[in-house]
Amino acid sequence: MDALAEFFRVYQTTIGVIGINALLALSIWITLYAGQLTLGNAAFMAIGAYGAALLGMRAGVPLPLGLALGALLSAALALPLGLAVFRLRGVYLAIATIGFGEVVRVVLLTLPFTGKALGLNGIPPITELWHIYLSLAVVAYMLWRIQGSTVGRALAAIREDEMAAASQGIRVRRYKLAAFVAGAAIAAWAGGLSAHLNFSIEPGDFGFTRAVQILVFAVVGGTPSVAGPIFGATLLTALPEILRPLKEYRDIFAGLILMGVIIYLPRGLVTLAELRKTRRLQEIGAADVA
Amino acid sequence: MLLECDRISKRFGGVHAVAEVDLAIAAGQVFGLIGPNGAGKTTLVNLISGHLRVDGGAIRFDGADVTRLAPHELTARGIARTFQGVRLFKGLSVLENVLVGRHVRMRSDALRRLWPRGVPDRLDRERAAQLLERLGLTRPHALAGGLAYGDQRRLEIARALASEPRLLILDEPAAGMNPAESARLRDLMRALVAEDLTIVLIEHDVRLVMDTCERVAVLNFGRKIAEGTPAEIQASATVREAYLGAEDVA
């Protein structure tokens, strides 16, 4: 019991960051599930982080309200942005959302009340681990249930074949937009939690590197199910800690592991579970699973 | 008339893919649409189902002007279609494909599902299972992409029927089917028409067209060159010329 308490004390920050990264991975999972590659979630995270931090520091707004307002602001910005960028597909869509991320970063560097390049310091660290994990549980449960609903099926149909989806009566643009806005709100919520987990935030925390990191969490974990992004975020956030004994070589090993996963499990780590199931079914002669 | 096309046209660059085509299709029949490759049949279907916008002319469905409606609006009004070459949701199961086909007939259950004990779509799943049975599809949980080609074609028809259409457009449904499957398709079409569905059939299998269609229209180079009963079409010199070239006409 003491050992467990000690573990939590030492790794408290890492455990918190894992939960936040899992939320971020889920925020991009929604659009990936609909087959849309957007890279704006770091910017939405920034909006939530600055929103919650400023509201808390300057206006004394309590944390839950600050998180909700940050998520709302983020969703309100995602709506017109989505209307504009979902004319695009594939790489062009990705680039357009990267552009939005850069705009947000520059705006944060220039606004009079966001602390310019220094960012915000002295943010009250009031995020508790249970805030993070309750949020994660609620978001994961909602997404898991929605996945099996008419909405989840519509998103999957859009991913599989947009023209055929429209032909089944699915309003393709509207569903894409809804997925994008929901993802923006979740990313902002995670951003608010992370701002109050640390003492400080700066625009550089939410740049292109972060955008790609969020994508990698989701893809390495696997996008077929809600469990994938959570799994991916957990493993990749914990990896530097696990590889700590390798000292200066640990980034090299982390990179190699990443490459190995993408090459051998292109649909993500969660497919490991499927592989085992398939193998077992083959053993008992049920070759029908394909 | 259930479906009326009034001088509809579509150009791609300088090519008249569809040129001033008139169609009037009465309810409760199989209407054949034939023509050589590149005659504009699929373009015509894409215009009727809203995937392409007409450059000129008007389309009426059940008396209402639907010329500018999007595909999802037309599906809601009762036009369903299959695609030449099959466009299934390959990564979804057979059952899920049919459930997506029911999209316009289902209320969104995303919010109700947040309550852990809700099974809001039980009736829809039963309907979907019935359709699969009717089409002879026996593996509801297999991935659609893993089915044999003939099964994929039948699944696409099941998915289209799931939206409870009044007009079903089948774009070369018998391609890739063996004679037995093709005969079953013929029986299915007859049974559906008896239930008051109207079918537009695009098909190269002349036998199937002659066996099922009440009327047939022939397209060539985007224009309608003939329309009539199957017997009239078979006897038409114009049609034979279009398919075989002028010098082959005896």
Tab-separated table of N, CA, C and O in Angstrom, chain A residues 183-276:
chain	number	residue	atom	x	y	z
A	183	GLY	N	-14.963	17.516	-31.406
A	183	GLY	CA	-13.535	17.325	-31.152
A	183	GLY	C	-12.898	18.599	-30.602
A	183	GLY	O	-12.084	18.553	-29.674
A	184	ALA	N	-13.293	19.754	-31.160
A	184	ALA	CA	-12.750	21.040	-30.709
A	184	ALA	C	-13.116	21.297	-29.248
A	184	ALA	O	-12.293	21.775	-28.454
A	185	ALA	N	-14.341	20.951	-28.873
A	185	ALA	CA	-14.778	21.176	-27.487
A	185	ALA	C	-13.994	20.294	-26.518
A	185	ALA	O	-13.553	20.747	-25.456
A	186	ILE	N	-13.798	19.023	-26.905
A	186	ILE	CA	-13.068	18.102	-26.023
A	186	ILE	C	-11.609	18.534	-25.880
A	186	ILE	O	-11.047	18.531	-24.778
A	187	ALA	N	-10.991	18.938	-27.007
A	187	ALA	CA	-9.595	19.390	-26.958
A	187	ALA	C	-9.463	20.604	-26.045
A	187	ALA	O	-8.496	20.718	-25.279
A	188	ALA	N	-10.433	21.520	-26.117
A	188	ALA	CA	-10.385	22.719	-25.277
A	188	ALA	C	-10.546	22.353	-23.802
A	188	ALA	O	-9.876	22.908	-22.928
A	189	TRP	N	-11.437	21.432	-23.514
A	189	TRP	CA	-11.629	20.969	-22.139
A	189	TRP	C	-10.312	20.400	-21.598
A	189	TRP	O	-9.884	20.735	-20.492
A	190	ALA	N	-9.656	19.571	-22.409
A	190	ALA	CA	-8.364	19.001	-22.006
A	190	ALA	C	-7.336	20.111	-21.813
A	190	ALA	O	-6.529	20.064	-20.869
A	191	GLY	N	-7.373	21.125	-22.688
A	191	GLY	CA	-6.440	22.243	-22.570
A	191	GLY	C	-6.628	22.993	-21.258
A	191	GLY	O	-5.653	23.344	-20.582
A	192	GLY	N	-7.885	23.232	-20.881
A	192	GLY	CA	-8.171	23.914	-19.620
A	192	GLY	C	-7.659	23.128	-18.425
A	192	GLY	O	-7.047	23.681	-17.499
A	193	LEU	N	-7.878	21.828	-18.462
A	193	LEU	CA	-7.378	20.972	-17.379
A	193	LEU	C	-5.858	21.038	-17.299
A	193	LEU	O	-5.281	21.109	-16.213
A	194	SER	N	-5.196	21.024	-18.468
A	194	SER	CA	-3.730	21.009	-18.458
A	194	SER	C	-3.174	22.347	-17.985
A	194	SER	O	-2.144	22.390	-17.309
A	195	ALA	N	-3.859	23.460	-18.326
A	195	ALA	CA	-3.387	24.772	-17.873
A	195	ALA	C	-3.377	24.840	-16.345
A	195	ALA	O	-2.454	25.376	-15.734
A	196	HIS	N	-4.418	24.275	-15.730
A	196	HIS	CA	-4.514	24.327	-14.275
A	196	HIS	C	-3.776	23.175	-13.592
A	196	HIS	O	-3.782	23.056	-12.375
A	197	LEU	N	-3.194	22.285	-14.405
A	197	LEU	CA	-2.343	21.246	-13.840
A	197	LEU	C	-0.930	21.789	-13.660
A	197	LEU	O	-0.222	21.434	-12.724
A	198	ASN	N	-0.541	22.683	-14.593
A	198	ASN	CA	0.798	23.280	-14.540
A	198	ASN	C	0.690	24.708	-14.019
A	198	ASN	O	-0.406	25.236	-13.864
A	199	PHE	N	1.834	25.328	-13.808
A	199	PHE	CA	1.825	26.725	-13.371
A	199	PHE	C	1.745	27.687	-14.541
A	199	PHE	O	1.299	28.794	-14.409
A	200	SER	N	2.232	27.223	-15.695
A	200	SER	CA	2.359	28.179	-16.800
A	200	SER	C	2.045	27.531	-18.142
A	200	SER	O	2.181	26.323	-18.311
A	201	ILE	N	1.601	28.388	-19.067
A	201	ILE	CA	1.415	27.960	-20.461
A	201	ILE	C	2.006	29.028	-21.356
A	201	ILE	O	2.068	30.202	-20.992
A	202	GLU	N	2.466	28.607	-22.521
A	202	GLU	CA	2.948	29.577	-23.507
A	202	GLU	C	2.542	29.094	-24.894
A	202	GLU	O	2.301	27.902	-25.102
A	203	PRO	N	2.475	30.046	-25.867
A	203	PRO	CA	1.979	29.676	-27.205
A	203	PRO	C	2.730	28.493	-27.811
A	203	PRO	O	2.141	27.668	-28.504
A	204	GLY	N	4.033	28.391	-27.520
A	204	GLY	CA	4.836	27.309	-28.081
A	204	GLY	C	4.385	25.914	-27.670
A	204	GLY	O	4.691	24.933	-28.344
A	205	ASP	N	3.625	25.839	-26.561
A	205	ASP	CA	3.134	24.527	-26.122
A	205	ASP	C	2.108	23.942	-27.078
A	205	ASP	O	1.794	22.754	-27.015
A	206	PHE	N	1.532	24.800	-27.922
A	206	PHE	CA	0.368	24.376	-28.709
A	206	PHE	C	0.614	24.494	-30.214
A	206	PHE	O	-0.295	24.756	-30.982
A	207	GLY	N	1.853	24.310	-30.623
A	207	GLY	CA	2.204	24.479	-32.027
A	207	GLY	C	2.019	23.194	-32.828
A	207	GLY	O	1.305	22.275	-32.434
A	208	PHE	N	2.711	23.152	-33.953
A	208	PHE	CA	2.596	22.043	-34.899
A	208	PHE	C	3.012	20.712	-34.254
A	208	PHE	O	2.387	19.670	-34.473
A	209	THR	N	4.093	20.778	-33.428
A	209	THR	CA	4.569	19.558	-32.776
A	209	THR	C	3.462	18.913	-31.957
A	209	THR	O	3.251	17.705	-31.994
A	210	ARG	N	2.757	19.740	-31.210
A	210	ARG	CA	1.661	19.228	-30.389
A	210	ARG	C	0.552	18.630	-31.260
A	210	ARG	O	0.010	17.568	-30.957
A	211	ALA	N	0.250	19.322	-32.366
A	211	ALA	CA	-0.804	18.839	-33.266
A	211	ALA	C	-0.473	17.434	-33.775
A	211	ALA	O	-1.332	16.550	-33.794
A	212	VAL	N	0.782	17.249	-34.167
A	212	VAL	CA	1.193	15.948	-34.687
A	212	VAL	C	1.195	14.905	-33.571
A	212	VAL	O	0.786	13.762	-33.754
A	213	GLN	N	1.643	15.331	-32.379
A	213	GLN	CA	1.682	14.419	-31.233
A	213	GLN	C	0.286	13.847	-30.949
A	213	GLN	O	0.119	12.644	-30.750
A	214	ILE	N	-0.722	14.712	-30.991
A	214	ILE	CA	-2.093	14.273	-30.733
A	214	ILE	C	-2.523	13.241	-31.777
A	214	ILE	O	-3.107	12.203	-31.457
A	215	LEU	N	-2.170	13.533	-33.024
A	215	LEU	CA	-2.502	12.599	-34.105
A	215	LEU	C	-1.823	11.246	-33.885
A	215	LEU	O	-2.438	10.189	-34.043
A	216	VAL	N	-0.546	11.301	-33.487
A	216	VAL	CA	0.218	10.064	-33.310
A	216	VAL	C	-0.386	9.211	-32.178
A	216	VAL	O	-0.510	7.998	-32.305
A	217	PHE	N	-0.791	9.858	-31.079
A	217	PHE	CA	-1.455	9.118	-30.001
A	217	PHE	C	-2.597	8.268	-30.561
A	217	PHE	O	-2.707	7.075	-30.281
A	218	ALA	N	-3.456	8.933	-31.347
A	218	ALA	CA	-4.664	8.266	-31.828
A	218	ALA	C	-4.337	7.170	-32.840
A	218	ALA	O	-4.904	6.076	-32.789
A	219	VAL	N	-3.399	7.465	-33.741
A	219	VAL	CA	-3.115	6.506	-34.815
A	219	VAL	C	-2.357	5.295	-34.283
A	219	VAL	O	-2.642	4.159	-34.654
A	220	VAL	N	-1.392	5.538	-33.398
A	220	VAL	CA	-0.634	4.416	-32.840
A	220	VAL	C	-1.545	3.534	-31.985
A	220	VAL	O	-1.478	2.311	-32.031
A	221	GLY	N	-2.430	4.151	-31.240
A	221	GLY	CA	-3.360	3.356	-30.435
A	221	GLY	C	-4.350	2.619	-31.310
A	221	GLY	O	-4.720	1.484	-31.013
A	222	GLY	N	-4.765	3.239	-32.379
A	222	GLY	CA	-5.709	2.604	-33.298
A	222	GLY	C	-7.047	3.302	-33.272
A	222	GLY	O	-7.585	3.581	-32.205
A	223	THR	N	-7.578	3.573	-34.483
A	223	THR	CA	-8.820	4.338	-34.553
A	223	THR	C	-10.102	3.510	-34.669
A	223	THR	O	-11.173	4.080	-34.644
A	224	PRO	N	-10.030	2.170	-34.795
A	224	PRO	CA	-11.306	1.456	-34.891
A	224	PRO	C	-12.172	1.591	-33.641
A	224	PRO	O	-13.387	1.575	-33.740
A	225	SER	N	-11.568	1.725	-32.478
A	225	SER	CA	-12.381	1.773	-31.264
A	225	SER	C	-11.945	2.907	-30.352
A	225	SER	O	-10.868	3.476	-30.500
A	226	VAL	N	-12.793	3.236	-29.404
A	226	VAL	CA	-12.512	4.310	-28.448
A	226	VAL	C	-11.298	3.962	-27.581
A	226	VAL	O	-10.563	4.843	-27.147
A	227	ALA	N	-11.080	2.671	-27.360
A	227	ALA	CA	-9.977	2.254	-26.496
A	227	ALA	C	-8.619	2.606	-27.108
A	227	ALA	O	-7.667	2.902	-26.386
A	228	GLY	N	-8.543	2.609	-28.441
A	228	GLY	CA	-7.276	2.811	-29.131
A	228	GLY	C	-6.561	4.094	-28.749
A	228	GLY	O	-5.417	4.063	-28.273
A	229	PRO	N	-7.216	5.252	-28.926
A	229	PRO	CA	-6.541	6.515	-28.597
A	229	PRO	C	-6.124	6.597	-27.124
A	229	PRO	O	-5.053	7.132	-26.822
A	230	ILE	N	-6.939	6.049	-26.229
A	230	ILE	CA	-6.595	6.080	-24.812
A	230	ILE	C	-5.334	5.250	-24.575
A	230	ILE	O	-4.396	5.670	-23.893
A	231	PHE	N	-5.314	4.086	-25.192
A	231	PHE	CA	-4.181	3.174	-25.085
A	231	PHE	C	-2.921	3.823	-25.661
A	231	PHE	O	-1.847	3.811	-25.037
A	232	GLY	N	-3.053	4.408	-26.848
A	232	GLY	CA	-1.916	5.034	-27.513
A	232	GLY	C	-1.349	6.182	-26.699
A	232	GLY	O	-0.129	6.304	-26.519
A	233	ALA	N	-2.233	7.032	-26.176
A	233	ALA	CA	-1.784	8.181	-25.387
A	233	ALA	C	-1.082	7.703	-24.118
A	233	ALA	O	-0.042	8.240	-23.721
A	234	THR	N	-1.629	6.670	-23.497
A	234	THR	CA	-1.035	6.141	-22.270
A	234	THR	C	0.372	5.621	-22.525
A	234	THR	O	1.336	5.991	-21.853
A	235	LEU	N	0.485	4.772	-23.546
A	235	LEU	CA	1.784	4.155	-23.823
A	235	LEU	C	2.824	5.208	-24.202
A	235	LEU	O	3.928	5.228	-23.654
A	236	LEU	N	2.459	6.098	-25.116
A	236	LEU	CA	3.450	7.048	-25.619
A	236	LEU	C	3.811	8.100	-24.577
A	236	LEU	O	4.917	8.637	-24.599
A	237	THR	N	2.905	8.395	-23.650
A	237	THR	CA	3.234	9.352	-22.595
A	237	THR	C	4.108	8.689	-21.530
A	237	THR	O	4.995	9.314	-20.956
A	238	ALA	N	3.847	7.409	-21.287
A	238	ALA	CA	4.612	6.705	-20.256
A	238	ALA	C	5.968	6.234	-20.767
A	238	ALA	O	6.891	6.015	-19.980
A	239	LEU	N	6.083	6.114	-22.098
A	239	LEU	CA	7.296	5.527	-22.683
A	239	LEU	C	8.587	6.203	-22.230
A	239	LEU	O	9.534	5.507	-21.829
A	240	PRO	N	8.669	7.542	-22.264
A	240	PRO	CA	9.905	8.188	-21.798
A	240	PRO	C	10.258	7.809	-20.354
A	240	PRO	O	11.433	7.674	-20.012
A	241	GLU	N	9.232	7.629	-19.506
A	241	GLU	CA	9.486	7.216	-18.121
A	241	GLU	C	9.991	5.778	-18.080
A	241	GLU	O	10.938	5.445	-17.377
A	242	ILE	N	9.310	4.913	-18.868
A	242	ILE	CA	9.691	3.504	-18.880
A	242	ILE	C	11.111	3.338	-19.397
A	242	ILE	O	11.885	2.507	-18.926
A	243	LEU	N	11.475	4.170	-20.394
A	243	LEU	CA	12.783	4.031	-21.025
A	243	LEU	C	13.856	4.861	-20.329
A	243	LEU	O	14.975	4.973	-20.825
A	244	ARG	N	13.526	5.426	-19.181
A	244	ARG	CA	14.471	6.304	-18.481
A	244	ARG	C	15.841	5.656	-18.256
A	244	ARG	O	16.879	6.317	-18.418
A	245	PRO	N	15.897	4.343	-17.945
A	245	PRO	CA	17.213	3.715	-17.745
A	245	PRO	C	18.122	3.798	-18.976
A	245	PRO	O	19.332	3.671	-18.847
A	246	LEU	N	17.531	3.989	-20.166
A	246	LEU	CA	18.355	4.054	-21.374
A	246	LEU	C	19.017	5.416	-21.538
A	246	LEU	O	19.760	5.644	-22.498
A	247	LYS	N	18.709	6.320	-20.591
A	247	LYS	CA	19.330	7.652	-20.584
A	247	LYS	C	19.246	8.354	-21.939
A	247	LYS	O	18.176	8.459	-22.515
A	248	GLU	N	20.380	8.766	-22.499
A	248	GLU	CA	20.339	9.623	-23.698
A	248	GLU	C	19.860	8.875	-24.940
A	248	GLU	O	19.584	9.488	-25.951
A	249	TYR	N	19.761	7.530	-24.863
A	249	TYR	CA	19.300	6.767	-26.028
A	249	TYR	C	17.787	6.613	-26.058
A	249	TYR	O	17.231	6.024	-26.961
A	250	ARG	N	17.097	7.141	-25.035
A	250	ARG	CA	15.696	6.766	-24.909
A	250	ARG	C	14.824	7.323	-26.031
A	250	ARG	O	13.888	6.663	-26.473
A	251	ASP	N	15.179	8.507	-26.558
A	251	ASP	CA	14.387	9.044	-27.662
A	251	ASP	C	14.528	8.189	-28.910
A	251	ASP	O	13.578	8.010	-29.670
A	252	ILE	N	15.731	7.659	-29.099
A	252	ILE	CA	15.950	6.777	-30.248
A	252	ILE	C	15.057	5.544	-30.123
A	252	ILE	O	14.378	5.147	-31.071
A	253	PHE	N	15.036	4.947	-28.928
A	253	PHE	CA	14.219	3.748	-28.733
A	253	PHE	C	12.727	4.065	-28.852
A	253	PHE	O	11.964	3.281	-29.418
A	254	ALA	N	12.322	5.225	-28.319
A	254	ALA	CA	10.917	5.615	-28.436
A	254	ALA	C	10.533	5.732	-29.915
A	254	ALA	O	9.473	5.261	-30.346
A	255	GLY	N	11.429	6.311	-30.712
A	255	GLY	CA	11.187	6.443	-32.145
A	255	GLY	C	11.097	5.098	-32.838
A	255	GLY	O	10.223	4.861	-33.674
A	256	LEU	N	12.005	4.169	-32.448
A	256	LEU	CA	11.998	2.842	-33.060
A	256	LEU	C	10.709	2.094	-32.736
A	256	LEU	O	10.124	1.419	-33.593
A	257	ILE	N	10.263	2.218	-31.488
A	257	ILE	CA	9.023	1.553	-31.096
A	257	ILE	C	7.854	2.091	-31.913
A	257	ILE	O	7.016	1.343	-32.430
A	258	LEU	N	7.840	3.413	-32.082
A	258	LEU	CA	6.796	4.059	-32.884
A	258	LEU	C	6.792	3.507	-34.313
A	258	LEU	O	5.751	3.121	-34.858
A	259	MET	N	7.983	3.422	-34.911
A	259	MET	CA	8.075	2.906	-36.274
A	259	MET	C	7.610	1.462	-36.338
A	259	MET	O	6.882	1.058	-37.254
A	260	GLY	N	8.026	0.678	-35.357
A	260	GLY	CA	7.646	-0.729	-35.332
A	260	GLY	C	6.137	-0.900	-35.298
A	260	GLY	O	5.561	-1.712	-36.030
A	261	VAL	N	5.474	-0.102	-34.464
A	261	VAL	CA	4.020	-0.205	-34.343
A	261	VAL	C	3.350	0.137	-35.664
A	261	VAL	O	2.470	-0.584	-36.154
A	262	ILE	N	3.786	1.240	-36.282
A	262	ILE	CA	3.128	1.678	-37.521
A	262	ILE	C	3.364	0.683	-38.650
A	262	ILE	O	2.483	0.425	-39.467
A	263	ILE	N	4.570	0.082	-38.680
A	263	ILE	CA	4.859	-0.856	-39.769
A	263	ILE	C	4.114	-2.175	-39.576
A	263	ILE	O	3.511	-2.712	-40.501
A	264	TYR	N	4.126	-2.684	-38.350
A	264	TYR	CA	3.567	-4.027	-38.151
A	264	TYR	C	2.113	-4.022	-37.702
A	264	TYR	O	1.418	-5.025	-37.831
A	265	LEU	N	1.639	-2.920	-37.156
A	265	LEU	CA	0.240	-2.829	-36.741
A	265	LEU	C	-0.353	-1.535	-37.275
A	265	LEU	O	-0.680	-0.621	-36.523
A	266	PRO	N	-0.492	-1.445	-38.602
A	266	PRO	CA	-0.897	-0.154	-39.181
A	266	PRO	C	-2.258	0.325	-38.705
A	266	PRO	O	-2.563	1.506	-38.803
A	267	ARG	N	-3.088	-0.577	-38.189
A	267	ARG	CA	-4.382	-0.122	-37.686
A	267	ARG	C	-4.319	0.149	-36.184
A	267	ARG	O	-5.339	0.372	-35.549
A	268	GLY	N	-3.118	0.135	-35.633
A	268	GLY	CA	-2.953	0.544	-34.247
A	268	GLY	C	-2.812	-0.607	-33.272
A	268	GLY	O	-3.033	-1.770	-33.597
A	269	LEU	N	-2.398	-0.229	-32.062
A	269	LEU	CA	-2.125	-1.240	-31.040
A	269	LEU	C	-3.353	-2.067	-30.678
A	269	LEU	O	-3.234	-3.230	-30.335
A	270	VAL	N	-4.544	-1.478	-30.750
A	270	VAL	CA	-5.730	-2.247	-30.361
A	270	VAL	C	-5.950	-3.457	-31.259
A	270	VAL	O	-6.645	-4.394	-30.870
A	271	THR	N	-5.350	-3.453	-32.458
A	271	THR	CA	-5.531	-4.612	-33.331
A	271	THR	C	-4.842	-5.845	-32.757
A	271	THR	O	-5.125	-6.957	-33.173
A	272	LEU	N	-3.902	-5.637	-31.806
A	272	LEU	CA	-3.299	-6.783	-31.113
A	272	LEU	C	-4.372	-7.675	-30.525
A	272	LEU	O	-4.324	-8.893	-30.625
A	273	ALA	N	-5.368	-7.055	-29.905
A	273	ALA	CA	-6.462	-7.813	-29.309
A	273	ALA	C	-7.227	-8.595	-30.376
A	273	ALA	O	-7.549	-9.768	-30.204
A	274	GLU	N	-7.483	-7.935	-31.526
A	274	GLU	CA	-8.196	-8.606	-32.609
A	274	GLU	C	-7.394	-9.777	-33.149
A	274	GLU	O	-7.945	-10.838	-33.417
A	275	LEU	N	-6.072	-9.571	-33.297
A	275	LEU	CA	-5.225	-10.635	-33.824
A	275	LEU	C	-5.338	-11.888	-32.964
A	275	LEU	O	-5.466	-12.990	-33.460
A	276	ARG	N	-5.309	-11.683	-31.656
A	276	ARG	CA	-5.393	-12.845	-30.757
A	276	ARG	C	-6.719	-13.564	-30.940
A	276	ARG	O	-6.789	-14.776	-30.963
